[in-house]
Structures are given as C-alpha cells and as structure tokens.
C-alpha cells in the first residue's frame, strides 16, 4: 500500500519499505508539479530488504523498520535497518544499519537512484482507475552524474531544473547505484544521511554544509507549522 509523506505541495510516495520503486506509477519525490526522483531503492547484497513495520507519526515524517534479505551470505535477522524520511521543501532520509549478530558482517549496501522529471499530471493520468487511458508516456529515467563533494546530480537537458542528491558517507557509483561497503562488528551501527534537493533553474547551488543547514531549518519550520495547526484545531466536547 503506497504511503505519502508530504509538506504542502511537496511530497514523496513510497512503499512499505520506504522504497520508490516505480512499480506504483505515481511513486516518487514531487516538487513544483514535477517528479524530481523516480527511483530510490535500498538493497543489501543486491537484494531488497524485508519490511517489518512502519510508522507515520506526522504528515511530513515516516519511519520504516526492515531486516536483511537472505543474500550475500547473510543469515536471518542479522541486520536491522531503520529508515526515517522527512519531507519539507526538500527531502531527507536517515538510514541506520545495526548488526544484531555475534559475528562481523561484510556486505554492500546499494541505493538505486533515478529521475525522469515527469509532469505530475502525466504521472497521475497513467494511474489505474484515474479515468480514460491516457495517450501520454513517461519520459526516460536518467542515471546520475557525479557532482563532486559527495553529491550525485540528475538532469535531462530539457527540463529547466535538476535533482541533487547529497550523501553523507563515501560511495562508489555505477549504473545508477550508489554503493557503500559495510563492515560491521557485533553490535555496531552504521549511519547514512541522504538529502534530495529539487533545484529549479536560477537557484543557487548549495554546498553540503549549506544544504544540511537548510534541512535543519526545514525540519524546525515543519514542526512549528504542525504545532500551530494542532493548536488551532477545534476541540469537540461531549455534552
């Protein structure tokens, strides 16, 4: 069942794993009526994770608890993975991998990424049950290019904007997959922060430090906005 994390007109539609996998046509990260990220799938040893639970405490935050697949020599329940996604004007995901086993685990974590910059109305018109079948087709998804300083950049040459993905840990990228080599001792935890910036033409490119500061400000603003809405909501009394 799709899950939507949103703040105003900026939102992300994902599955119970937290993945944006393209299986649901309308999945993705959307801003300014455009899909800035059409794929964001987390893997371990090349296989997708097994979902355990998810929580959606506020409209702009969702969290997911997952366990490792039986791949790359992994045994059941050795690794527990936590994902927390925040959506404001931009998007942030915090990923933690915890080794619950009694041995060292060496495994590759992959983050598959793509962007197609599809118009939101084209995306919605292709959804089953939306109405008459549309003649529209989705644009080709584009793999990333290195932006330097821990970033991957998506652009298609025609849309006047781009997607910038900031990754907090060193990685190798090939064929649209950011790859992280993990080596976790028993009880160890590894963390990754993924920031997604929907950048329109004319916007000033942000450094990693500036983007992190903007994300902190966005989280504070979203929390204040939610608190204000809760305070102003009418209270029903019995009687």
C-alpha atoms as a printed R data frame, in Angstrom:
    type eleno elety resid chain resno       x       y       z
1   ATOM     1    CA   UNK     A     1   0.000   0.000   0.000
2   ATOM     2    CA   UNK     A     2   1.517   3.360  -1.011
3   ATOM     3    CA   UNK     A     3   2.448   5.756   1.764
4   ATOM     4    CA   UNK     A     4   2.646   9.534   1.242
5   ATOM     5    CA   UNK     A     5   4.971  11.827   3.190
6   ATOM     6    CA   UNK     A     6   4.221  15.479   2.497
7   ATOM     7    CA   UNK     A     7   4.605  19.101   3.379
8   ATOM     8    CA   UNK     A     8   2.312  21.372   1.377
9   ATOM     9    CA   UNK     A     9   2.676  20.633  -2.338
10  ATOM    10    CA   UNK     A    10   5.996  18.791  -1.887
11  ATOM    11    CA   UNK     A    11   5.589  15.070  -1.251
12  ATOM    12    CA   UNK     A    12   7.032  11.581  -1.605
13  ATOM    13    CA   UNK     A    13   5.039   8.435  -2.389
14  ATOM    14    CA   UNK     A    14   6.777   5.186  -1.400
15  ATOM    15    CA   UNK     A    15   6.005   1.589  -0.415
16  ATOM    16    CA   UNK     A    16   6.080  -0.194   2.955
17  ATOM    17    CA   UNK     A    17   9.869  -0.495   2.712
18  ATOM    18    CA   UNK     A    18  10.312   3.230   2.142
19  ATOM    19    CA   UNK     A    19  11.348   2.450  -1.440
20  ATOM    20    CA   UNK     A    20  10.380   4.431  -4.505
21  ATOM    21    CA   UNK     A    21  10.464   1.560  -6.975
22  ATOM    22    CA   UNK     A    22   8.374   2.599  -9.963
23  ATOM    23    CA   UNK     A    23   6.001  -0.349  -9.531
24  ATOM    24    CA   UNK     A    24   3.359   2.134  -8.431
25  ATOM    25    CA   UNK     A    25   3.163   4.642 -11.289
26  ATOM    26    CA   UNK     A    26   2.682   7.639  -9.000
27  ATOM    27    CA   UNK     A    27   5.582   6.833  -6.684
28  ATOM    28    CA   UNK     A    28   8.407   9.353  -6.431
29  ATOM    29    CA   UNK     A    29   9.543  12.615  -4.874
30  ATOM    30    CA   UNK     A    30   7.500  15.523  -6.271
31  ATOM    31    CA   UNK     A    31   8.054  19.278  -6.054
32  ATOM    32    CA   UNK     A    32   6.762  22.126  -8.237
33  ATOM    33    CA   UNK     A    33   4.438  19.641 -10.024
34  ATOM    34    CA   UNK     A    34   7.466  17.637 -11.194
35  ATOM    35    CA   UNK     A    35   8.862  14.227 -10.236
36  ATOM    36    CA   UNK     A    36  12.435  15.004  -9.177
37  ATOM    37    CA   UNK     A    37  13.174  11.418  -8.086
38  ATOM    38    CA   UNK     A    38  11.511   8.427  -9.759
39  ATOM    39    CA   UNK     A    39  13.554   5.676  -8.117
40  ATOM    40    CA   UNK     A    40  15.153   5.284  -4.686
41  ATOM    41    CA   UNK     A    41  15.561   1.628  -3.697
42  ATOM    42    CA   UNK     A    42  17.705   0.301  -0.851
43  ATOM    43    CA   UNK     A    43  19.431  -3.096  -1.184
44  ATOM    44    CA   UNK     A    44  21.826  -5.310   0.772
45  ATOM    45    CA   UNK     A    45  23.957  -7.753  -1.193
46  ATOM    46    CA   UNK     A    46  21.959  -6.795  -4.291
47  ATOM    47    CA   UNK     A    47  18.579  -7.829  -2.822
48  ATOM    48    CA   UNK     A    48  15.756  -5.701  -1.469
49  ATOM    49    CA   UNK     A    49  15.079  -5.555   2.252
50  ATOM    50    CA   UNK     A    50  12.292  -7.326   4.136
51  ATOM    51    CA   UNK     A    51   9.793  -4.941   5.787
52  ATOM    52    CA   UNK     A    52   8.930  -5.382   9.463
53  ATOM    53    CA   UNK     A    53   6.940  -2.261  10.360
54  ATOM    54    CA   UNK     A    54   6.423   1.380   9.505
55  ATOM    55    CA   UNK     A    55   5.107   4.445  11.315
56  ATOM    56    CA   UNK     A    56   3.727   7.758  10.061
57  ATOM    57    CA   UNK     A    57   3.569   9.970  13.177
58  ATOM    58    CA   UNK     A    58   3.178  13.279  11.312
59  ATOM    59    CA   UNK     A    59   2.361  14.151   7.686
60  ATOM    60    CA   UNK     A    60   5.974  15.147   6.953
61  ATOM    61    CA   UNK     A    61   7.794  12.233   8.650
62  ATOM    62    CA   UNK     A    62   7.640   8.454   8.188
63  ATOM    63    CA   UNK     A    63   9.857   5.709   9.589
64  ATOM    64    CA   UNK     A    64  10.467   2.138   8.456
65  ATOM    65    CA   UNK     A    65  11.993  -0.880  10.216
66  ATOM    66    CA   UNK     A    66  13.426  -3.591   7.962
67  ATOM    67    CA   UNK     A    67  15.651  -6.651   8.172
68  ATOM    68    CA   UNK     A    68  18.268  -8.057   5.861
69  ATOM    69    CA   UNK     A    69  17.351 -10.369   2.970
70  ATOM    70    CA   UNK     A    70  18.871 -13.847   2.709
71  ATOM    71    CA   UNK     A    71  21.524 -12.733   0.238
72  ATOM    72    CA   UNK     A    72  25.317 -12.411   0.044
73  ATOM    73    CA   UNK     A    73  25.777 -14.935   2.866
74  ATOM    74    CA   UNK     A    74  23.544 -13.060   5.311
75  ATOM    75    CA   UNK     A    75  21.665 -15.146   7.871
76  ATOM    76    CA   UNK     A    76  18.108 -14.359   9.067
77  ATOM    77    CA   UNK     A    77  17.737 -11.242  11.227
78  ATOM    78    CA   UNK     A    78  21.440 -10.409  11.414
79  ATOM    79    CA   UNK     A    79  20.958  -6.807  10.349
80  ATOM    80    CA   UNK     A    80  18.140  -4.432  11.270
81  ATOM    81    CA   UNK     A    81  17.757  -1.344   9.106
82  ATOM    82    CA   UNK     A    82  15.987   1.834  10.189
83  ATOM    83    CA   UNK     A    83  14.866   4.476   7.705
84  ATOM    84    CA   UNK     A    84  13.379   7.845   8.566
85  ATOM    85    CA   UNK     A    85  12.110  10.105   5.789
86  ATOM    86    CA   UNK     A    86  11.376  13.805   6.170
87  ATOM    87    CA   UNK     A    87   9.760  15.999   3.511
88  ATOM    88    CA   UNK     A    88   9.810  19.790   3.525
89  ATOM    89    CA   UNK     A    89  10.830  21.956   0.563
90  ATOM    90    CA   UNK     A    90  13.474  19.256   0.118
91  ATOM    91    CA   UNK     A    91  13.706  15.649   1.325
92  ATOM    92    CA   UNK     A    92  15.976  13.947   3.834
93  ATOM    93    CA   UNK     A    93  16.364  10.273   4.658
94  ATOM    94    CA   UNK     A    94  18.308   8.955   7.645
95  ATOM    95    CA   UNK     A    95  19.396   5.327   7.348
96  ATOM    96    CA   UNK     A    96  20.897   3.217  10.148
97  ATOM    97    CA   UNK     A    97  22.147  -0.376   9.818
98  ATOM    98    CA   UNK     A    98  22.600  -2.274  13.108
99  ATOM    99    CA   UNK     A    99  24.439  -5.602  13.395
100 ATOM   100    CA   UNK     A   100  22.477  -7.821  15.806
101 ATOM   101    CA   UNK     A   101  24.572 -10.919  15.137
102 ATOM   102    CA   UNK     A   102  27.574 -12.304  17.019
103 ATOM   103    CA   UNK     A   103  29.915 -12.079  14.047
104 ATOM   104    CA   UNK     A   104  31.388  -9.399  11.823
105 ATOM   105    CA   UNK     A   105  29.232  -8.783   8.768
106 ATOM   106    CA   UNK     A   106  30.723  -7.547   5.487
107 ATOM   107    CA   UNK     A   107  28.122  -6.576   2.911
108 ATOM   108    CA   UNK     A   108  27.444  -3.992   0.227
109 ATOM   109    CA   UNK     A   109  24.578  -1.567   0.721
110 ATOM   110    CA   UNK     A   110  23.192  -0.171  -2.515
111 ATOM   111    CA   UNK     A   111  20.963   2.832  -3.159
112 ATOM   112    CA   UNK     A   112  19.427   2.714  -6.640
113 ATOM   113    CA   UNK     A   113  18.578   6.207  -7.885
114 ATOM   114    CA   UNK     A   114  16.944   7.678 -10.995
115 ATOM   115    CA   UNK     A   115  14.999  10.788 -12.031
116 ATOM   116    CA   UNK     A   116  12.667  11.271 -15.003
117 ATOM   117    CA   UNK     A   117  11.334  14.832 -14.340
118 ATOM   118    CA   UNK     A   118   7.838  13.710 -15.330
119 ATOM   119    CA   UNK     A   119   4.996  16.201 -15.064
120 ATOM   120    CA   UNK     A   120   2.770  15.278 -12.128
121 ATOM   121    CA   UNK     A   121  -0.373  15.443 -14.271
122 ATOM   122    CA   UNK     A   122   1.105  12.990 -16.779
123 ATOM   123    CA   UNK     A   123   2.057  10.659 -13.920
124 ATOM   124    CA   UNK     A   124  -1.441  10.811 -12.437
125 ATOM   125    CA   UNK     A   125  -3.117  10.299 -15.825
126 ATOM   126    CA   UNK     A   126  -1.377   6.931 -16.141
127 ATOM   127    CA   UNK     A   127  -2.632   5.621 -12.802
128 ATOM   128    CA   UNK     A   128  -5.139   2.740 -12.970
129 ATOM   129    CA   UNK     A   129  -8.644   3.973 -12.246
130 ATOM   130    CA   UNK     A   130  -7.808   7.615 -12.962
131 ATOM   131    CA   UNK     A   131 -10.131   7.736 -15.955
132 ATOM   132    CA   UNK     A   132  -9.826   7.061 -19.655
133 ATOM   133    CA   UNK     A   133  -6.416   5.636 -20.619
134 ATOM   134    CA   UNK     A   134  -4.069   8.481 -21.480
135 ATOM   135    CA   UNK     A   135  -2.009   8.810 -24.623
136 ATOM   136    CA   UNK     A   136   0.877  10.147 -22.549
137 ATOM   137    CA   UNK     A   137   4.078   8.233 -21.898
138 ATOM   138    CA   UNK     A   138   6.567   8.819 -19.129
139 ATOM   139    CA   UNK     A   139   9.938  10.303 -20.045
140 ATOM   140    CA   UNK     A   140  13.031   8.151 -19.822
141 ATOM   141    CA   UNK     A   141  14.581   7.941 -16.361
142 ATOM   142    CA   UNK     A   142  18.063   9.405 -16.169
143 ATOM   143    CA   UNK     A   143  21.001   7.986 -14.204
144 ATOM   144    CA   UNK     A   144  23.073  10.361 -12.095
145 ATOM   145    CA   UNK     A   145  26.359  12.095 -12.763
146 ATOM   146    CA   UNK     A   146  28.909  12.887 -10.095
147 ATOM   147    CA   UNK     A   147  28.579  16.401  -8.739
148 ATOM   148    CA   UNK     A   148  31.660  16.118  -6.534
149 ATOM   149    CA   UNK     A   149  31.810  16.520  -2.762
150 ATOM   150    CA   UNK     A   150  29.555  13.541  -2.076
151 ATOM   151    CA   UNK     A   151  26.765  14.515  -4.480
152 ATOM   152    CA   UNK     A   152  25.011  12.914  -7.435
153 ATOM   153    CA   UNK     A   153  23.256  15.160  -9.959
154 ATOM   154    CA   UNK     A   154  20.363  14.360 -12.313
155 ATOM   155    CA   UNK     A   155  19.393  16.448 -15.345
156 ATOM   156    CA   UNK     A   156  17.880  15.679 -18.739
157 ATOM   157    CA   UNK     A   157  18.946  18.709 -20.773
158 ATOM   158    CA   UNK     A   158  15.401  19.889 -21.490
159 ATOM   159    CA   UNK     A   159  13.777  20.378 -18.086
160 ATOM   160    CA   UNK     A   160  14.971  23.619 -16.534
161 ATOM   161    CA   UNK     A   161  15.998  22.148 -13.247
162 ATOM   162    CA   UNK     A   162  17.933  19.301 -11.723
163 ATOM   163    CA   UNK     A   163  17.965  16.902  -8.781
164 ATOM   164    CA   UNK     A   164  20.934  16.987  -6.424
165 ATOM   165    CA   UNK     A   165  21.408  14.061  -4.023
166 ATOM   166    CA   UNK     A   166  23.756  14.640  -1.077
167 ATOM   167    CA   UNK     A   167  25.274  11.516   0.541
168 ATOM   168    CA   UNK     A   168  27.000  11.763   3.917
169 ATOM   169    CA   UNK     A   169  29.293   8.715   3.509
170 ATOM   170    CA   UNK     A   170  31.890   7.803   0.849
171 ATOM   171    CA   UNK     A   171  30.486   5.725  -2.016
172 ATOM   172    CA   UNK     A   172  31.145   4.319  -5.467
173 ATOM   173    CA   UNK     A   173  28.554   4.850  -8.185
174 ATOM   174    CA   UNK     A   174  27.867   2.684 -11.209
175 ATOM   175    CA   UNK     A   175  24.765   2.290 -13.380
176 ATOM   176    CA   UNK     A   176  22.663   4.496 -11.145
177 ATOM   177    CA   UNK     A   177  23.557   2.705  -7.903
178 ATOM   178    CA   UNK     A   178  25.450   4.356  -5.047
179 ATOM   179    CA   UNK     A   179  27.391   1.534  -3.367
180 ATOM   180    CA   UNK     A   180  28.644   1.508   0.216
181 ATOM   181    CA   UNK     A   181  30.998  -1.181   1.559
182 ATOM   182    CA   UNK     A   182  29.912  -2.033   5.117
183 ATOM   183    CA   UNK     A   183  31.985  -3.928   7.665
184 ATOM   184    CA   UNK     A   184  30.099  -4.145  10.945
185 ATOM   185    CA   UNK     A   185  31.359  -5.748  14.129
186 ATOM   186    CA   UNK     A   186  28.779  -7.305  16.504
187 ATOM   187    CA   UNK     A   187  26.617  -4.546  17.971
188 ATOM   188    CA   UNK     A   188  27.981  -1.901  15.586
189 ATOM   189    CA   UNK     A   189  25.776   0.650  13.841
190 ATOM   190    CA   UNK     A   190  26.411   2.417  10.508
191 ATOM   191    CA   UNK     A   191  24.598   5.598   9.507
192 ATOM   192    CA   UNK     A   192  23.905   7.403   6.250
193 ATOM   193    CA   UNK     A   193  22.095  10.684   5.590
194 ATOM   194    CA   UNK     A   194  20.592  11.177   2.122
195 ATOM   195    CA   UNK     A   195  19.460  14.677   1.184
196 ATOM   196    CA   UNK     A   196  17.459  15.310  -2.002
197 ATOM   197    CA   UNK     A   197  17.365  18.836  -3.378
198 ATOM   198    CA   UNK     A   198  14.845  19.816  -6.073
199 ATOM   199    CA   UNK     A   199  16.726  22.620  -7.781
200 ATOM   200    CA   UNK     A   200  14.966  24.878 -10.295
201 ATOM   201    CA   UNK     A   201  16.754  26.963 -12.899
202 ATOM   202    CA   UNK     A   202  18.285  30.081 -11.388
203 ATOM   203    CA   UNK     A   203  18.606  28.613  -7.901
204 ATOM   204    CA   UNK     A   204  21.963  28.984  -6.205
205 ATOM   205    CA   UNK     A   205  23.678  25.579  -5.830
206 ATOM   206    CA   UNK     A   206  24.159  24.710  -2.162
207 ATOM   207    CA   UNK     A   207  27.243  23.240  -0.558
208 ATOM   208    CA   UNK     A   208  26.833  20.174   1.653
209 ATOM   209    CA   UNK     A   209  27.112  22.373   4.752
210 ATOM   210    CA   UNK     A   210  24.543  24.889   3.464
211 ATOM   211    CA   UNK     A   211  22.147  22.121   2.455
212 ATOM   212    CA   UNK     A   212  22.432  20.454   5.876
213 ATOM   213    CA   UNK     A   213  21.649  23.810   7.485
214 ATOM   214    CA   UNK     A   214  18.643  24.242   5.187
215 ATOM   215    CA   UNK     A   215  17.354  20.783   6.127
216 ATOM   216    CA   UNK     A   216  17.598  21.621   9.831
217 ATOM   217    CA   UNK     A   217  15.656  24.838   9.212
218 ATOM   218    CA   UNK     A   218  13.057  22.938   7.174
219 ATOM   219    CA   UNK     A   219  12.532  20.406   9.976
220 ATOM   220    CA   UNK     A   220  12.068  23.215  12.512
221 ATOM   221    CA   UNK     A   221   9.642  25.053  10.223
222 ATOM   222    CA   UNK     A   222   7.575  21.913   9.566
223 ATOM   223    CA   UNK     A   223   7.377  21.137  13.292
224 ATOM   224    CA   UNK     A   224   6.260  24.704  14.075
225 ATOM   225    CA   UNK     A   225   3.640  24.579  11.336
226 ATOM   226    CA   UNK     A   226   2.263  21.264  12.640
227 ATOM   227    CA   UNK     A   227   2.159  22.574  16.220
228 ATOM   228    CA   UNK     A   228   0.273  25.690  15.108
229 ATOM   229    CA   UNK     A   229  -2.280  23.613  13.179
230 ATOM   230    CA   UNK     A   230  -2.813  21.334  16.172
231 ATOM   231    CA   UNK     A   231  -3.329  24.312  18.495
232 ATOM   232    CA   UNK     A   232  -5.841  25.943  16.156
233 ATOM   233    CA   UNK     A   233  -7.823  22.745  15.519
234 ATOM   234    CA   UNK     A   234 -11.337  22.832  17.016
235 ATOM   235    CA   UNK     A   235 -11.830  20.805  20.188
236 ATOM   236    CA   UNK     A   236 -15.020  18.752  20.417
237 ATOM   237    CA   UNK     A   237 -16.541  18.333  23.851
238 ATOM   238    CA   UNK     A   238 -19.158  15.831  24.923
239 ATOM   239    CA   UNK     A   239 -22.484  17.045  26.156
